[in-house]
Amino acid sequence: MSRGSGKGLSLKDKLDGNELDLSLCDLNEVPVRELAALPKATILDLSCNNLVSLPSDFCSLMHLVKLDLSKNRLQQLPLDFGRLINLQHLDLLNNRLVTLPVSFAQLKNLKWLDLKDNPLDPVLAKVAGDCLDEKQCKQAAVKVLQHMKAIQSEQDRQRQQKLQAEREMEKKREAEQRAKEAQERELRKREKAEEKERRRREYDAQKAAKQEMEKKNKKETVHTRKPASSSHPPQHPRHKLSWSRSVLRVLLFVLFCILCTLAACKLTELQHQPLCISVNTLYEDMVAALQNHKTLQNMLQHNS
């Protein structure tokens, strides 16, 4: 198998105690799986290869204490490079690094660092300084860790601020939503009240119209009844005429009775009865009175 992948190497043959030397092997990939099978290899030398990047699972080699990646073509380190918490010595000389991952601040056991001959960001380059001797490399490790911790803290602060801003924005949106819902409820309540008031007015108007119609019908009924009552007076003469006829009939009947009585007292044997004697006497007196009256009329006419 190709040496470039590292899979054709016999790592155990290159293991010397706890040190594994894979330098000058023309590697363009790191054999992470094979390295993970050698947890005793706490010192790993990958210098002078063709590595452009490290795989993300490289950071699972947490048993590493010393790591030499110098003289490769690394452009960046994995974002979770800080998982190598047992790392004490790190050589990144002569690569193509510009920045370091923020997780670099988690390498709390790092005591030696060489970042020379990398196109570092000016700020990071100034912080790292030179690594020309043991003291400078140790100082570089301390200063770079402090710098990365400051960056991490600033990012954490910015992240917290962003999170706080998002929370406040969320609260604001919730408040606006609640206010909007309250306005909608108030609007629905007002519309409901207006609708109820409208129906109440319609009901009152219908009731008033109904009452007015009942009054009108009542008046028409009264006006309709009045001609009937006024037609009754013409019926009074009929009643009066009927009454007069009844009186006349009674008078005629009485007169007839008187004549019959008079005839009976004059023409029958009853004339000697006391009642007939009284009737005859009354008759003679009336005749005499009428004669006297007729004589008086004649005298008056003669005198005139």
CSV table of C-alpha atoms in Angstrom, one decimal:
chain,number,residue,atom,x,y,z
A,1,MET,CA,0.0,0.0,0.0
A,2,SER,CA,1.1,3.6,-0.6
A,3,ARG,CA,3.3,5.2,2.0
A,4,GLY,CA,1.5,8.5,1.3
A,5,SER,CA,-1.5,7.3,3.2
A,6,GLY,CA,0.5,5.9,6.1
A,7,LYS,CA,-1.3,2.6,5.9
A,8,GLY,CA,1.7,0.8,4.5
A,9,LEU,CA,3.8,1.7,7.5
A,10,SER,CA,4.5,-0.7,10.3
A,11,LEU,CA,4.0,1.6,13.2
A,12,LYS,CA,5.2,-0.9,15.8
A,13,ASP,CA,8.5,-1.1,14.0
A,14,LYS,CA,8.9,2.7,14.4
A,15,LEU,CA,7.8,2.7,18.0
A,16,ASP,CA,10.7,3.2,20.4
A,17,GLY,CA,9.5,3.1,24.0
A,18,ASN,CA,6.8,5.8,24.1
A,19,GLU,CA,8.1,7.6,21.1
A,20,LEU,CA,6.8,7.1,17.6
A,21,ASP,CA,8.8,8.6,14.7
A,22,LEU,CA,6.9,9.1,11.5
A,23,SER,CA,9.0,11.9,10.2
A,24,LEU,CA,10.3,11.9,6.6
A,25,CYS,CA,7.7,9.3,5.6
A,26,ASP,CA,6.2,11.4,2.7
A,27,LEU,CA,2.8,11.3,4.5
A,28,ASN,CA,-0.1,13.3,3.2
A,29,GLU,CA,-2.5,11.7,5.6
A,30,VAL,CA,-2.3,10.8,9.3
A,31,PRO,CA,-3.0,7.2,10.1
A,32,VAL,CA,-5.2,8.1,13.1
A,33,ARG,CA,-6.7,4.6,13.5
A,34,GLU,CA,-3.3,2.9,13.7
A,35,LEU,CA,-2.1,5.6,16.1
A,36,ALA,CA,-5.1,5.2,18.3
A,37,ALA,CA,-4.1,1.5,18.6
A,38,LEU,CA,-0.8,2.6,20.2
A,39,PRO,CA,-1.8,4.5,23.3
A,40,LYS,CA,1.7,4.1,24.7
A,41,ALA,CA,3.1,6.3,21.9
A,42,THR,CA,2.8,9.6,23.9
A,43,ILE,CA,5.5,11.2,21.7
A,44,LEU,CA,4.6,11.5,18.0
A,45,ASP,CA,6.9,13.0,15.4
A,46,LEU,CA,5.2,13.8,12.1
A,47,SER,CA,7.7,16.4,10.9
A,48,CYS,CA,8.9,16.8,7.3
A,49,ASN,CA,5.9,15.3,5.6
A,50,ASN,CA,3.3,16.6,3.1
A,51,LEU,CA,0.4,17.1,5.6
A,52,VAL,CA,-2.0,19.9,4.5
A,53,SER,CA,-4.6,19.3,7.2
A,54,LEU,CA,-5.3,17.0,10.1
A,55,PRO,CA,-8.5,14.9,10.2
A,56,SER,CA,-11.1,15.7,12.8
A,57,ASP,CA,-10.6,12.4,14.6
A,58,PHE,CA,-6.9,13.3,15.1
A,59,CYS,CA,-8.1,15.1,18.2
A,60,SER,CA,-9.1,11.7,19.7
A,61,LEU,CA,-5.4,11.0,20.3
A,62,MET,CA,-5.7,12.4,23.8
A,63,HIS,CA,-2.8,10.3,25.1
A,64,LEU,CA,-0.3,12.5,23.2
A,65,VAL,CA,2.1,14.5,25.3
A,66,LYS,CA,4.6,15.7,22.7
A,67,LEU,CA,3.7,16.4,19.1
A,68,ASP,CA,6.0,17.6,16.3
A,69,LEU,CA,4.2,18.8,13.1
A,70,SER,CA,7.0,21.0,11.9
A,71,LYS,CA,7.9,21.4,8.2
A,72,ASN,CA,4.6,20.4,6.8
A,73,ARG,CA,2.0,22.4,4.8
A,74,LEU,CA,-0.7,22.8,7.5
A,75,GLN,CA,-3.0,25.7,6.7
A,76,GLN,CA,-5.2,25.2,9.8
A,77,LEU,CA,-5.7,23.0,12.8
A,78,PRO,CA,-8.9,21.1,13.7
A,79,LEU,CA,-11.5,23.3,15.5
A,80,ASP,CA,-11.5,20.9,18.5
A,81,PHE,CA,-7.7,20.7,18.7
A,82,GLY,CA,-8.1,21.7,22.4
A,83,ARG,CA,-9.2,18.1,23.1
A,84,LEU,CA,-5.5,17.2,23.3
A,85,ILE,CA,-5.5,18.3,26.9
A,86,ASN,CA,-2.4,16.2,27.9
A,87,LEU,CA,-0.3,18.0,25.3
A,88,GLN,CA,2.8,19.7,26.8
A,89,HIS,CA,5.1,20.2,23.8
A,90,LEU,CA,3.9,21.4,20.4
A,91,ASP,CA,6.1,22.1,17.4
A,92,LEU,CA,4.4,23.9,14.5
A,93,LEU,CA,7.5,25.4,12.9
A,94,ASN,CA,7.4,26.2,9.1
A,95,ASN,CA,3.8,25.6,8.2
A,96,ARG,CA,1.2,27.8,6.6
A,97,LEU,CA,-0.9,28.7,9.7
A,98,VAL,CA,-2.5,32.1,9.9
A,99,THR,CA,-4.6,31.6,13.1
A,100,LEU,CA,-5.2,29.0,15.8
A,101,PRO,CA,-8.5,27.5,16.7
A,102,VAL,CA,-10.1,29.1,19.8
A,103,SER,CA,-10.2,25.7,21.5
A,104,PHE,CA,-6.4,26.0,21.6
A,105,ALA,CA,-7.0,27.8,24.9
A,106,GLN,CA,-8.0,24.5,26.5
A,107,LEU,CA,-4.4,23.1,26.2
A,108,LYS,CA,-3.9,24.0,29.9
A,109,ASN,CA,-0.8,21.6,30.2
A,110,LEU,CA,1.0,23.2,27.2
A,111,LYS,CA,4.5,24.4,28.3
A,112,TRP,CA,6.4,24.6,25.0
A,113,LEU,CA,5.3,26.1,21.6
A,114,ASP,CA,7.1,27.0,18.4
A,115,LEU,CA,5.1,29.0,15.8
A,116,LYS,CA,8.1,30.4,13.8
A,117,ASP,CA,8.0,30.6,10.0
A,118,ASN,CA,4.2,30.7,9.7
A,119,PRO,CA,2.2,33.5,8.0
A,120,LEU,CA,0.6,34.3,11.4
A,121,ASP,CA,-1.8,37.1,12.0
A,122,PRO,CA,0.2,40.1,13.1
A,123,VAL,CA,-1.4,40.2,16.5
A,124,LEU,CA,-0.8,36.4,17.1
A,125,ALA,CA,2.8,36.7,15.7
A,126,LYS,CA,3.5,39.5,18.1
A,127,VAL,CA,2.1,37.5,21.1
A,128,ALA,CA,4.0,34.4,20.1
A,129,GLY,CA,7.4,36.1,19.6
A,130,ASP,CA,10.5,34.1,18.8
A,131,CYS,CA,11.2,30.6,19.8
A,132,LEU,CA,15.0,30.6,19.5
A,133,ASP,CA,15.7,28.9,22.8
A,134,GLU,CA,14.0,26.9,25.5
A,135,LYS,CA,12.9,30.0,27.5
A,136,GLN,CA,11.4,31.8,24.5
A,137,CYS,CA,9.4,28.7,23.5
A,138,LYS,CA,8.1,28.3,27.0
A,139,GLN,CA,7.1,32.0,27.1
A,140,ALA,CA,5.5,31.6,23.7
A,141,ALA,CA,3.3,28.7,25.1
A,142,VAL,CA,2.3,30.8,28.1
A,143,LYS,CA,1.6,34.0,26.1
A,144,VAL,CA,-0.3,32.2,23.3
A,145,LEU,CA,-2.4,30.3,25.8
A,146,GLN,CA,-3.3,33.6,27.6
A,147,HIS,CA,-4.0,35.3,24.2
A,148,MET,CA,-6.2,32.4,23.1
A,149,LYS,CA,-8.0,32.4,26.5
A,150,ALA,CA,-8.7,36.1,26.1
A,151,ILE,CA,-10.0,35.5,22.6
A,152,GLN,CA,-12.2,32.6,23.9
A,153,SER,CA,-13.4,34.8,26.8
A,154,GLU,CA,-14.2,37.6,24.3
A,155,GLN,CA,-16.0,35.2,22.0
A,156,ASP,CA,-17.9,33.7,25.0
A,157,ARG,CA,-18.8,37.3,26.0
A,158,GLN,CA,-19.9,38.1,22.5
A,159,ARG,CA,-21.8,34.8,22.3
A,160,GLN,CA,-23.4,35.6,25.7
A,161,GLN,CA,-24.3,39.1,24.5
A,162,LYS,CA,-25.7,37.7,21.3
A,163,LEU,CA,-27.6,35.1,23.2
A,164,GLN,CA,-28.8,37.8,25.6
A,165,ALA,CA,-29.8,40.0,22.6
A,166,GLU,CA,-31.6,37.1,21.1
A,167,ARG,CA,-33.4,36.4,24.4
A,168,GLU,CA,-34.3,40.1,24.7
A,169,MET,CA,-35.4,40.1,21.0
A,170,GLU,CA,-37.5,37.0,21.7
A,171,LYS,CA,-39.0,38.6,24.8
A,172,LYS,CA,-39.7,41.7,22.7
A,173,ARG,CA,-41.3,39.6,20.0
A,174,GLU,CA,-43.4,37.8,22.7
A,175,ALA,CA,-44.4,41.0,24.3
A,176,GLU,CA,-45.3,42.4,20.9
A,177,GLN,CA,-47.2,39.2,20.1
A,178,ARG,CA,-49.0,39.5,23.5
A,179,ALA,CA,-49.8,43.1,22.8
A,180,LYS,CA,-51.1,42.2,19.4
A,181,GLU,CA,-53.2,39.4,20.7
A,182,ALA,CA,-54.5,41.8,23.4
A,183,GLN,CA,-55.4,44.3,20.8
A,184,GLU,CA,-57.1,41.7,18.7
A,185,ARG,CA,-59.0,40.5,21.7
A,186,GLU,CA,-60.0,44.1,22.5
A,187,LEU,CA,-61.0,44.6,18.9
A,188,ARG,CA,-63.1,41.5,18.9
A,189,LYS,CA,-64.7,42.5,22.2
A,190,ARG,CA,-65.5,46.0,20.9
A,191,GLU,CA,-66.9,44.5,17.6
A,192,LYS,CA,-69.0,42.1,19.7
A,193,ALA,CA,-70.2,44.9,21.9
A,194,GLU,CA,-71.0,47.0,18.8
A,195,GLU,CA,-72.8,44.1,17.2
A,196,LYS,CA,-74.8,43.6,20.3
A,197,GLU,CA,-75.7,47.3,20.5
A,198,ARG,CA,-76.7,47.2,16.8
A,199,ARG,CA,-79.0,44.2,17.4
A,200,ARG,CA,-80.4,45.8,20.5
A,201,ARG,CA,-81.3,49.0,18.5
A,202,GLU,CA,-82.8,46.8,15.8
A,203,TYR,CA,-84.9,45.0,18.4
A,204,ASP,CA,-86.0,48.3,20.0
A,205,ALA,CA,-86.9,49.7,16.5
A,206,GLN,CA,-88.8,46.5,15.7
A,207,LYS,CA,-90.6,46.6,19.0
A,208,ALA,CA,-91.5,50.3,18.6
A,209,ALA,CA,-92.7,49.7,15.0
A,210,LYS,CA,-94.8,46.8,16.3
A,211,GLN,CA,-96.3,49.0,19.1
A,212,GLU,CA,-97.0,51.7,16.5
A,213,MET,CA,-98.7,49.2,14.2
A,214,GLU,CA,-100.8,47.9,17.1
A,215,LYS,CA,-101.8,51.5,18.0
A,216,LYS,CA,-102.7,52.2,14.4
A,217,ASN,CA,-104.7,48.9,14.1
A,218,LYS,CA,-106.5,49.8,17.4
A,219,LYS,CA,-107.4,53.3,16.1
A,220,GLU,CA,-108.6,51.8,12.8
A,221,THR,CA,-110.7,49.3,14.8
A,222,VAL,CA,-112.2,52.2,16.8
A,223,HIS,CA,-113.0,54.2,13.7
A,224,THR,CA,-114.5,51.1,12.1
A,225,ARG,CA,-116.8,50.6,15.1
A,226,LYS,CA,-118.0,54.2,15.3
A,227,PRO,CA,-120.1,54.2,12.0
A,228,ALA,CA,-121.9,51.0,13.3
A,229,SER,CA,-122.7,52.8,16.5
A,230,SER,CA,-123.8,55.9,14.7
A,231,SER,CA,-126.1,53.9,12.5
A,232,HIS,CA,-128.1,52.9,15.6
A,233,PRO,CA,-129.9,56.3,16.0
A,234,PRO,CA,-131.9,55.8,12.8
A,235,GLN,CA,-133.1,52.6,14.3
A,236,HIS,CA,-134.6,54.6,17.3
A,237,PRO,CA,-137.5,55.9,15.2
A,238,ARG,CA,-138.3,52.3,14.3
A,239,HIS,CA,-138.3,51.5,18.0
A,240,LYS,CA,-140.2,54.6,18.7
A,241,LEU,CA,-142.7,53.8,15.9
A,242,SER,CA,-143.1,50.3,17.2
A,243,TRP,CA,-143.7,51.6,20.7
A,244,SER,CA,-146.3,54.2,19.5
A,245,ARG,CA,-148.1,51.4,17.6
A,246,SER,CA,-148.1,49.3,20.7
A,247,VAL,CA,-149.6,52.2,22.7
A,248,LEU,CA,-152.2,52.9,20.0
A,249,ARG,CA,-153.1,49.3,20.0
A,250,VAL,CA,-153.5,49.3,23.8
A,251,LEU,CA,-155.7,52.5,23.6
A,252,LEU,CA,-157.8,51.0,20.8
A,253,PHE,CA,-158.2,47.8,22.9
A,254,VAL,CA,-159.2,49.9,25.9
A,255,LEU,CA,-161.6,51.9,23.8
A,256,PHE,CA,-163.0,48.7,22.4
A,257,CYS,CA,-163.5,47.3,25.9
A,258,ILE,CA,-165.2,50.5,26.9
A,259,LEU,CA,-167.6,50.4,24.0
A,260,CYS,CA,-168.3,46.8,24.6
A,261,THR,CA,-169.0,47.5,28.3
A,262,LEU,CA,-171.2,50.5,27.3
A,263,ALA,CA,-173.1,48.4,24.8
A,264,ALA,CA,-173.6,45.6,27.3
A,265,CYS,CA,-174.9,48.1,29.9
A,266,LYS,CA,-177.2,49.8,27.4
A,267,LEU,CA,-178.6,46.9,25.5
A,268,THR,CA,-178.6,43.9,27.9
A,269,GLU,CA,-180.3,43.1,31.1
A,270,LEU,CA,-177.1,44.1,32.9
A,271,GLN,CA,-178.1,47.8,32.7
A,272,HIS,CA,-179.8,47.5,36.1
A,273,GLN,CA,-176.6,46.2,37.7
A,274,PRO,CA,-174.8,48.7,39.9
A,275,LEU,CA,-171.7,48.7,37.7
A,276,CYS,CA,-173.7,49.3,34.6
A,277,ILE,CA,-175.7,52.1,36.3
A,278,SER,CA,-172.4,53.8,37.1
A,279,VAL,CA,-171.2,53.3,33.5
A,280,ASN,CA,-174.5,54.6,32.1
A,281,THR,CA,-174.4,57.6,34.4
A,282,LEU,CA,-170.8,58.4,33.4
A,283,TYR,CA,-171.8,58.0,29.7
A,284,GLU,CA,-174.7,60.4,30.0
A,285,ASP,CA,-172.5,63.0,31.9
A,286,MET,CA,-169.9,62.8,29.1
A,287,VAL,CA,-172.5,63.2,26.4
A,288,ALA,CA,-173.9,66.2,28.2
A,289,ALA,CA,-170.5,67.7,28.6
A,290,LEU,CA,-169.8,67.2,24.9
A,291,GLN,CA,-173.1,68.8,24.0
A,292,ASN,CA,-172.3,71.8,26.2
A,293,HIS,CA,-169.0,72.0,24.7
A,294,LYS,CA,-170.5,72.0,21.2
A,295,THR,CA,-173.1,74.7,22.2
A,296,LEU,CA,-170.2,76.8,23.6
A,297,GLN,CA,-168.4,76.5,20.3
A,298,ASN,CA,-171.4,77.6,18.4
A,299,MET,CA,-171.9,80.6,20.6
A,300,LEU,CA,-168.3,81.6,20.2
A,301,GLN,CA,-168.5,81.3,16.5
A,302,HIS,CA,-171.7,83.3,16.4
A,303,ASN,CA,-170.2,86.1,18.5
A,304,SER,CA,-167.2,86.3,16.3
